[in-house]
PDB file of C-alpha atoms in Angstrom:
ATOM      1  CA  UNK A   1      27.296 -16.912   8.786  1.00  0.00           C
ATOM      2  CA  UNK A   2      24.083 -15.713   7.636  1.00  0.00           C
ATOM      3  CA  UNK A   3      21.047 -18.053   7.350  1.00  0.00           C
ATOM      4  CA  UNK A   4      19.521 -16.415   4.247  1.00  0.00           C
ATOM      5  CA  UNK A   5      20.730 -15.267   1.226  1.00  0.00           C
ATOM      6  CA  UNK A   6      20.455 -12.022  -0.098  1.00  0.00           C
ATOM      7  CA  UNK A   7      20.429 -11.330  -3.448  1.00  0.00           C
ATOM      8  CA  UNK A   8      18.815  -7.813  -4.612  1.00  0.00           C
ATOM      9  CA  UNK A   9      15.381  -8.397  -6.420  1.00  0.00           C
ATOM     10  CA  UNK A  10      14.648 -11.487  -4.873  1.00  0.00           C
ATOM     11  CA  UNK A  11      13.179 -12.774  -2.007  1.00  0.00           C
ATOM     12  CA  UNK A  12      15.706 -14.093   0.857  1.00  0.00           C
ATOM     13  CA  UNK A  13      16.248 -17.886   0.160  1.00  0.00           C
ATOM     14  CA  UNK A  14      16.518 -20.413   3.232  1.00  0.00           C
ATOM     15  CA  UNK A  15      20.097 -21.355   3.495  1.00  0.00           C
ATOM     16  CA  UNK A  16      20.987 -25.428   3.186  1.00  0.00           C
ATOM     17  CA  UNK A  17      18.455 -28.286   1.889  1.00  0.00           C
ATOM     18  CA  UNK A  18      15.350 -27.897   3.841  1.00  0.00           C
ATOM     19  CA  UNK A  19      12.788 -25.880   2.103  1.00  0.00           C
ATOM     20  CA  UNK A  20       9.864 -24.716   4.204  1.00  0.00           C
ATOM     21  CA  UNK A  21       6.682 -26.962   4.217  1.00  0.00           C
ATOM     22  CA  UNK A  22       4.279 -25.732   1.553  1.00  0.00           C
ATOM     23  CA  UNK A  23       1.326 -23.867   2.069  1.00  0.00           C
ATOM     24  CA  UNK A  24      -2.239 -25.931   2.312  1.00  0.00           C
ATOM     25  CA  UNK A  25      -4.136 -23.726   0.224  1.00  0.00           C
ATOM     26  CA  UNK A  26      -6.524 -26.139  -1.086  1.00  0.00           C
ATOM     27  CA  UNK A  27      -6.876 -29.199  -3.161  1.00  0.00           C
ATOM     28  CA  UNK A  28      -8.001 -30.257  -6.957  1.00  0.00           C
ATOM     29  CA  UNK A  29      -9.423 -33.228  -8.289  1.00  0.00           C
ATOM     30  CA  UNK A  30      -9.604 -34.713 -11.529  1.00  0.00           C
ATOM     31  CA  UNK A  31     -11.563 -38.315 -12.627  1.00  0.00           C
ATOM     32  CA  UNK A  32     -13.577 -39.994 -15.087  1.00  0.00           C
ATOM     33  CA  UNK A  33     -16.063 -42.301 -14.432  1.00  0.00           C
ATOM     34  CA  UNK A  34     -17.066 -45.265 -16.122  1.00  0.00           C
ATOM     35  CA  UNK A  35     -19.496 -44.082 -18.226  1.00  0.00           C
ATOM     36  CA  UNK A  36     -17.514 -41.127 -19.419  1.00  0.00           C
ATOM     37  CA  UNK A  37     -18.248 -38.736 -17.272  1.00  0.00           C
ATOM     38  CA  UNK A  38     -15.519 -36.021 -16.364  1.00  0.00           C
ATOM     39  CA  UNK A  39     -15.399 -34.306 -13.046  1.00  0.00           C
ATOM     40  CA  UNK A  40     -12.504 -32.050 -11.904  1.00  0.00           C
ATOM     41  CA  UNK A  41     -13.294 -29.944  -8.680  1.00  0.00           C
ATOM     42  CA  UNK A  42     -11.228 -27.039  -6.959  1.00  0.00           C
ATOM     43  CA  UNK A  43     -11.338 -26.482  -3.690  1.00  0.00           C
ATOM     44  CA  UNK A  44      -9.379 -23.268  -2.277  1.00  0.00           C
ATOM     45  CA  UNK A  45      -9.317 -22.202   1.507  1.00  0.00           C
ATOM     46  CA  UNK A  46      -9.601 -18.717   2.084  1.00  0.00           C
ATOM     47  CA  UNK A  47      -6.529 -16.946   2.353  1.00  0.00           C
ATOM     48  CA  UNK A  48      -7.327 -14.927   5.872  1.00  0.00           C
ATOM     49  CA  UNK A  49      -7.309 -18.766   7.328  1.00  0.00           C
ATOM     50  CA  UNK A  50      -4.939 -19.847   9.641  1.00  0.00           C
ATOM     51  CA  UNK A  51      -2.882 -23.209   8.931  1.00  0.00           C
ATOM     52  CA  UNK A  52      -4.307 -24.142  11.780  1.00  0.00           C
ATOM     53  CA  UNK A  53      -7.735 -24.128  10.464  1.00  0.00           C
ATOM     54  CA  UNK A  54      -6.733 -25.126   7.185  1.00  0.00           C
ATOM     55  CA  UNK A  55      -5.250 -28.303   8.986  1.00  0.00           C
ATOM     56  CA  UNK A  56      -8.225 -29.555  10.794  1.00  0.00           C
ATOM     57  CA  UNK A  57     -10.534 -28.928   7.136  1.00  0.00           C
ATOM     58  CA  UNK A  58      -7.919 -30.879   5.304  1.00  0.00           C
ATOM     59  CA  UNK A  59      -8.260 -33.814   7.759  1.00  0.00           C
ATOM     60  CA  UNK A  60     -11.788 -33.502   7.826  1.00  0.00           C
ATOM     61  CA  UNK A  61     -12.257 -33.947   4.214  1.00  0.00           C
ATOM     62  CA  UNK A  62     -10.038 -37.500   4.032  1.00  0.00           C
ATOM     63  CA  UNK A  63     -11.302 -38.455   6.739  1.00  0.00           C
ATOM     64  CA  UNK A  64     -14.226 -40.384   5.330  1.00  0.00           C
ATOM     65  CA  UNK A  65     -11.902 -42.814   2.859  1.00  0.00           C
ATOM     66  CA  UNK A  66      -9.246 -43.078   5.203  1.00  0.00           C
ATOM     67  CA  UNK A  67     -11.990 -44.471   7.845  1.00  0.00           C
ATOM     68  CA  UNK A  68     -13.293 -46.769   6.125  1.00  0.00           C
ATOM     69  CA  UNK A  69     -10.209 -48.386   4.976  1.00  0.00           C
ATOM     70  CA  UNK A  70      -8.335 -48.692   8.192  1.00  0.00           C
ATOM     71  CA  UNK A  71     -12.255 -49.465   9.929  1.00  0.00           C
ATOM     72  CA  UNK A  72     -12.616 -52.948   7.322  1.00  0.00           C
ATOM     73  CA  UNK A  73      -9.159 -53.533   8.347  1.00  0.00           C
ATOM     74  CA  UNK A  74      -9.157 -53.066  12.045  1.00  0.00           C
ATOM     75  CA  UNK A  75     -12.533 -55.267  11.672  1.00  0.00           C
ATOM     76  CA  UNK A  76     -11.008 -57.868   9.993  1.00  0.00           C
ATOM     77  CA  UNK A  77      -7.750 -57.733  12.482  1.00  0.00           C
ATOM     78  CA  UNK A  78      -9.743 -58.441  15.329  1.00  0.00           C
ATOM     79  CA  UNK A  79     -11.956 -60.569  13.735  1.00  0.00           C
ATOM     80  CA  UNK A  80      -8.998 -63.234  12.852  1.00  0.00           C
ATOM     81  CA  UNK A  81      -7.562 -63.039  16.233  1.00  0.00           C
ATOM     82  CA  UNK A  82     -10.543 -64.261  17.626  1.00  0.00           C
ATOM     83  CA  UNK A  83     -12.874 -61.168  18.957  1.00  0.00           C
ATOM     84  CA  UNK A  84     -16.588 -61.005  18.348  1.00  0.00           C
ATOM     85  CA  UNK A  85     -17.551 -59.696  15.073  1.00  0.00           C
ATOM     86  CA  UNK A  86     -20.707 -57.518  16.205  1.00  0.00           C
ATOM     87  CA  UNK A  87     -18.519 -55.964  19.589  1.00  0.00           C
ATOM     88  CA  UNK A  88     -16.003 -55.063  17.222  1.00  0.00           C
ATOM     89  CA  UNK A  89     -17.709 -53.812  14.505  1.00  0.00           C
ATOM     90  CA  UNK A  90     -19.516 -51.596  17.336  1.00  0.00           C
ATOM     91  CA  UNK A  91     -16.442 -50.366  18.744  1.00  0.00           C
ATOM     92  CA  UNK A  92     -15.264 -49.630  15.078  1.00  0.00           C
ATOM     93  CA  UNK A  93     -18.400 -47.553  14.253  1.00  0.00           C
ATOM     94  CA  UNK A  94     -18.661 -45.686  17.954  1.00  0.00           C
ATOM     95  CA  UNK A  95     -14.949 -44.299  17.598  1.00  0.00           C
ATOM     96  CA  UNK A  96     -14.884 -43.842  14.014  1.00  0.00           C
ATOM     97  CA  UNK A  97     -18.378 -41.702  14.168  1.00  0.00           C
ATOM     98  CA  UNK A  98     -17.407 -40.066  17.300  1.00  0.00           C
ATOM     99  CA  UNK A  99     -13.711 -38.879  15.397  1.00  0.00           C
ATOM    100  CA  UNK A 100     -15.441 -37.641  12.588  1.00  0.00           C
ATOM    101  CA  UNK A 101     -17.664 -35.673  14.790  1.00  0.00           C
ATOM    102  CA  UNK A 102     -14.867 -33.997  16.356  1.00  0.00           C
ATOM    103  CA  UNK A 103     -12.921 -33.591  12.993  1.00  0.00           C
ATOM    104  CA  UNK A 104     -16.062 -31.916  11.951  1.00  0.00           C
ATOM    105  CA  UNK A 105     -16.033 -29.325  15.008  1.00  0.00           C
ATOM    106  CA  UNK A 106     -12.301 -28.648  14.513  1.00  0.00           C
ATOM    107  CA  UNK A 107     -13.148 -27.980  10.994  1.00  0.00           C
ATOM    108  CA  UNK A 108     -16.563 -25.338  11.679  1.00  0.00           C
ATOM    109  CA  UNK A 109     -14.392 -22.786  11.443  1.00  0.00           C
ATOM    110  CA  UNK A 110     -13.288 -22.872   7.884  1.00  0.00           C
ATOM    111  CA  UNK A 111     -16.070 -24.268   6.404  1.00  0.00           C
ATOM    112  CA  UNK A 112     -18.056 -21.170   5.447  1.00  0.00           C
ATOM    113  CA  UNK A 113     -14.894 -19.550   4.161  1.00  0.00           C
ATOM    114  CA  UNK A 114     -14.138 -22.122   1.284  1.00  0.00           C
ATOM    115  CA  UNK A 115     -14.749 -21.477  -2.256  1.00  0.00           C
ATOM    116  CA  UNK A 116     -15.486 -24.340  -4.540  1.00  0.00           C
ATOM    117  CA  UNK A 117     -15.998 -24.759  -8.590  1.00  0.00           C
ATOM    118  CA  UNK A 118     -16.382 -28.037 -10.192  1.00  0.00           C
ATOM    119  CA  UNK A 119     -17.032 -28.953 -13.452  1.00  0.00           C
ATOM    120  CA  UNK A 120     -18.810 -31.998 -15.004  1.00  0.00           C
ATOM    121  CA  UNK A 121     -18.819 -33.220 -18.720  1.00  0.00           C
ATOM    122  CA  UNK A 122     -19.199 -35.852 -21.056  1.00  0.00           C
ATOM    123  CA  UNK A 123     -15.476 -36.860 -21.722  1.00  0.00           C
ATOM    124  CA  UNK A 124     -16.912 -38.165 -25.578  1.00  0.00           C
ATOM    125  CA  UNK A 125     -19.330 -35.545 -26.571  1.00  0.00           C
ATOM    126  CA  UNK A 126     -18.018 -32.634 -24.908  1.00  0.00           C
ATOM    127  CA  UNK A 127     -19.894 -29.339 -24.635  1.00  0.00           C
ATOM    128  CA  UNK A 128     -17.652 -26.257 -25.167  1.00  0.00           C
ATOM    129  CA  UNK A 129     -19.065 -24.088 -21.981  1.00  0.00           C
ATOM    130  CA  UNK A 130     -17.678 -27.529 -19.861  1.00  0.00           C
ATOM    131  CA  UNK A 131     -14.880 -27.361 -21.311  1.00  0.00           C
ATOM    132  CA  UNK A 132     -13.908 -23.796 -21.047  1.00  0.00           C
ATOM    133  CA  UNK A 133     -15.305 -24.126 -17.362  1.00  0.00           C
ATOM    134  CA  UNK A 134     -13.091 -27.295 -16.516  1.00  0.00           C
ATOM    135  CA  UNK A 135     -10.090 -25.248 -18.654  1.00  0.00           C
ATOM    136  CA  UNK A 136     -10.121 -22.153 -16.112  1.00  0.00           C
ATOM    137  CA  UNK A 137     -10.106 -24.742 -13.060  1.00  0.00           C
ATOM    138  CA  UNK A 138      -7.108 -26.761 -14.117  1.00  0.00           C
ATOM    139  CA  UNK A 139      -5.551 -23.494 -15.011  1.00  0.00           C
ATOM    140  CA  UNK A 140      -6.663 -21.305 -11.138  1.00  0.00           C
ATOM    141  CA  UNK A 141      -4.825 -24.830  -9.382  1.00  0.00           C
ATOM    142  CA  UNK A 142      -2.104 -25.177 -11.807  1.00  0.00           C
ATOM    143  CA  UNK A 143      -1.375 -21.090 -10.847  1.00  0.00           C
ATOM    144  CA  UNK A 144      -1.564 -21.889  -7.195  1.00  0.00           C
ATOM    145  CA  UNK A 145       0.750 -24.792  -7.407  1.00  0.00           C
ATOM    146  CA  UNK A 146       3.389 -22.934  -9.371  1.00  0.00           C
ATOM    147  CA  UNK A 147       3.155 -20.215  -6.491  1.00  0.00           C
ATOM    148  CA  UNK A 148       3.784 -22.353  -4.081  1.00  0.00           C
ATOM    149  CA  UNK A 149       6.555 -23.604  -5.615  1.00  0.00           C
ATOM    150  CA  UNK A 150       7.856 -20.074  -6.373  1.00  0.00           C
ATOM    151  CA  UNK A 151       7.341 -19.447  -2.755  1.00  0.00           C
ATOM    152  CA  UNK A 152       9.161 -22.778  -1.737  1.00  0.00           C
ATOM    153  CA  UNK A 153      12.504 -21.513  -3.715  1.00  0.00           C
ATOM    154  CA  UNK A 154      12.795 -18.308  -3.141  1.00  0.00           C
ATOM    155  CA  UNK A 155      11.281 -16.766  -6.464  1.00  0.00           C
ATOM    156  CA  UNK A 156       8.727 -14.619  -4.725  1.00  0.00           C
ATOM    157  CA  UNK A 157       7.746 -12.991  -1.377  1.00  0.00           C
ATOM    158  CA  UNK A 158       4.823 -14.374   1.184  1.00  0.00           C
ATOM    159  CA  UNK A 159       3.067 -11.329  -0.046  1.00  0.00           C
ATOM    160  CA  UNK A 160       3.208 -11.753  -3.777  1.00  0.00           C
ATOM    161  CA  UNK A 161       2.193 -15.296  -2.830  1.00  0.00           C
ATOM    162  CA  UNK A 162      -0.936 -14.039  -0.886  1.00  0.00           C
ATOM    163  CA  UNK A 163      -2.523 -11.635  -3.401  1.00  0.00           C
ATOM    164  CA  UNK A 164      -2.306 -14.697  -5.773  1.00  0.00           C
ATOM    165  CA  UNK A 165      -3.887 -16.612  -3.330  1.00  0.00           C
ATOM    166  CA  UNK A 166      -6.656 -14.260  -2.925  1.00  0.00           C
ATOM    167  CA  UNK A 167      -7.110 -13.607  -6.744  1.00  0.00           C
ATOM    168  CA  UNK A 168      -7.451 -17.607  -7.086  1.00  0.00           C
ATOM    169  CA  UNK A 169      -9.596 -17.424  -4.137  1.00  0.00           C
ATOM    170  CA  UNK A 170     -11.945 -14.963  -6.082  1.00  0.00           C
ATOM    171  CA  UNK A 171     -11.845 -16.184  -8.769  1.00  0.00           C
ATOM    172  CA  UNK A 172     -12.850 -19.774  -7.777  1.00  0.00           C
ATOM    173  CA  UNK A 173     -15.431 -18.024  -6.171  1.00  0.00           C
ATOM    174  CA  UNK A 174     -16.788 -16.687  -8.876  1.00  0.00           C
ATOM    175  CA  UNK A 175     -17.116 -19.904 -10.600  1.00  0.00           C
ATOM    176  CA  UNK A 176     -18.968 -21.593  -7.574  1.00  0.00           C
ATOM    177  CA  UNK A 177     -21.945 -23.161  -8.481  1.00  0.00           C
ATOM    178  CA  UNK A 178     -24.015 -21.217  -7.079  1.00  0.00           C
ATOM    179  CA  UNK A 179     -23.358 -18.240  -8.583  1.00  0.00           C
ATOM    180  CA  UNK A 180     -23.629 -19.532 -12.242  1.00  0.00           C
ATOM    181  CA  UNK A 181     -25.889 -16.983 -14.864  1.00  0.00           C
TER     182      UNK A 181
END
């Protein structure tokens, strides 16, 4: 019995429930503020990266939040069971700095090869450039995501996939900030 399918003009499906684990080709982010303020910010690993490197740049970057949280936690923890509050903060802040330091060296490799565009506007008085700007963002990670899921089932190949992923890449590129007008 084989373990792939093979129908002609499409790309051999994994046989069973189990589809492969996506691809970690970057990340998007979408909030408003308080005062009105609209941010959404694309962040797209280059597509020669391994998912090895990709790994250690995605732990890097939630890293920071996830510290804290479990740090004020772990703080109080050993504060109610009785442990010095200053010793335990200090251990808290010598093995949460010293993890983020080596998150950070895992993550060197990658972090040259990243393109970024972000886009911030006033959600009430919107200026059309913003909006055409935040526009092309959500549409460059709602691509990527529907590749990935085309990739997931079946509906195209790991290279179809890739030349997507490096036309997003590009493209994202193009819209970093620093390489506005």
């Amino acid at each position: 019995m084989s373990l792939v399918s093979s129908t002609p003009g499409r790309a051999p499906q994994p046989s069973g429930s189990r589809l492969p684990r996506p691809v970690r080709w970057g990340s998007i982010y979408h909030a408003v503020a308080r005062h009105g303020v609209g941010t959404s910010r694309l962040i797209v690993y280059s597509p020669v990266s391994s998912e090895h490197e990709r790994f250690w740049a995605r732990s890097a970057s939630a890293f920071a939040p996830v510290s804290l949280s479990v740090g004020l936690l772990l703080w109080l923890l050993l504060v109610a069971i009785g442990a010095s509050p200053e010793a335990s903060a200090v251990g808290i802040v010598l093995v949460g700095v010293s993890t983020g330091a080596f998150l950070w060296w895992k993550a060197r490799p990658l972090r040259g090869r990243v393109a970024t565009a972000w886009s911030s506007r006033f959600v009430l008085w919107p200026h059309r450039d913003d909006e055409d700007r935040e526009e092309m963002i959500t549409t460059l990670s709602l691509l990527m995501e529907r590749a990935t899921q085309d990739l997931r089932h079946g509906r195209i190949t790991r290279s179809v996939y890739d030349h997507v992923w490096m036309a997003v890449y590009e493209e994202t590129h193009a819209l970093s900030p620093g390489r506005d007008k």
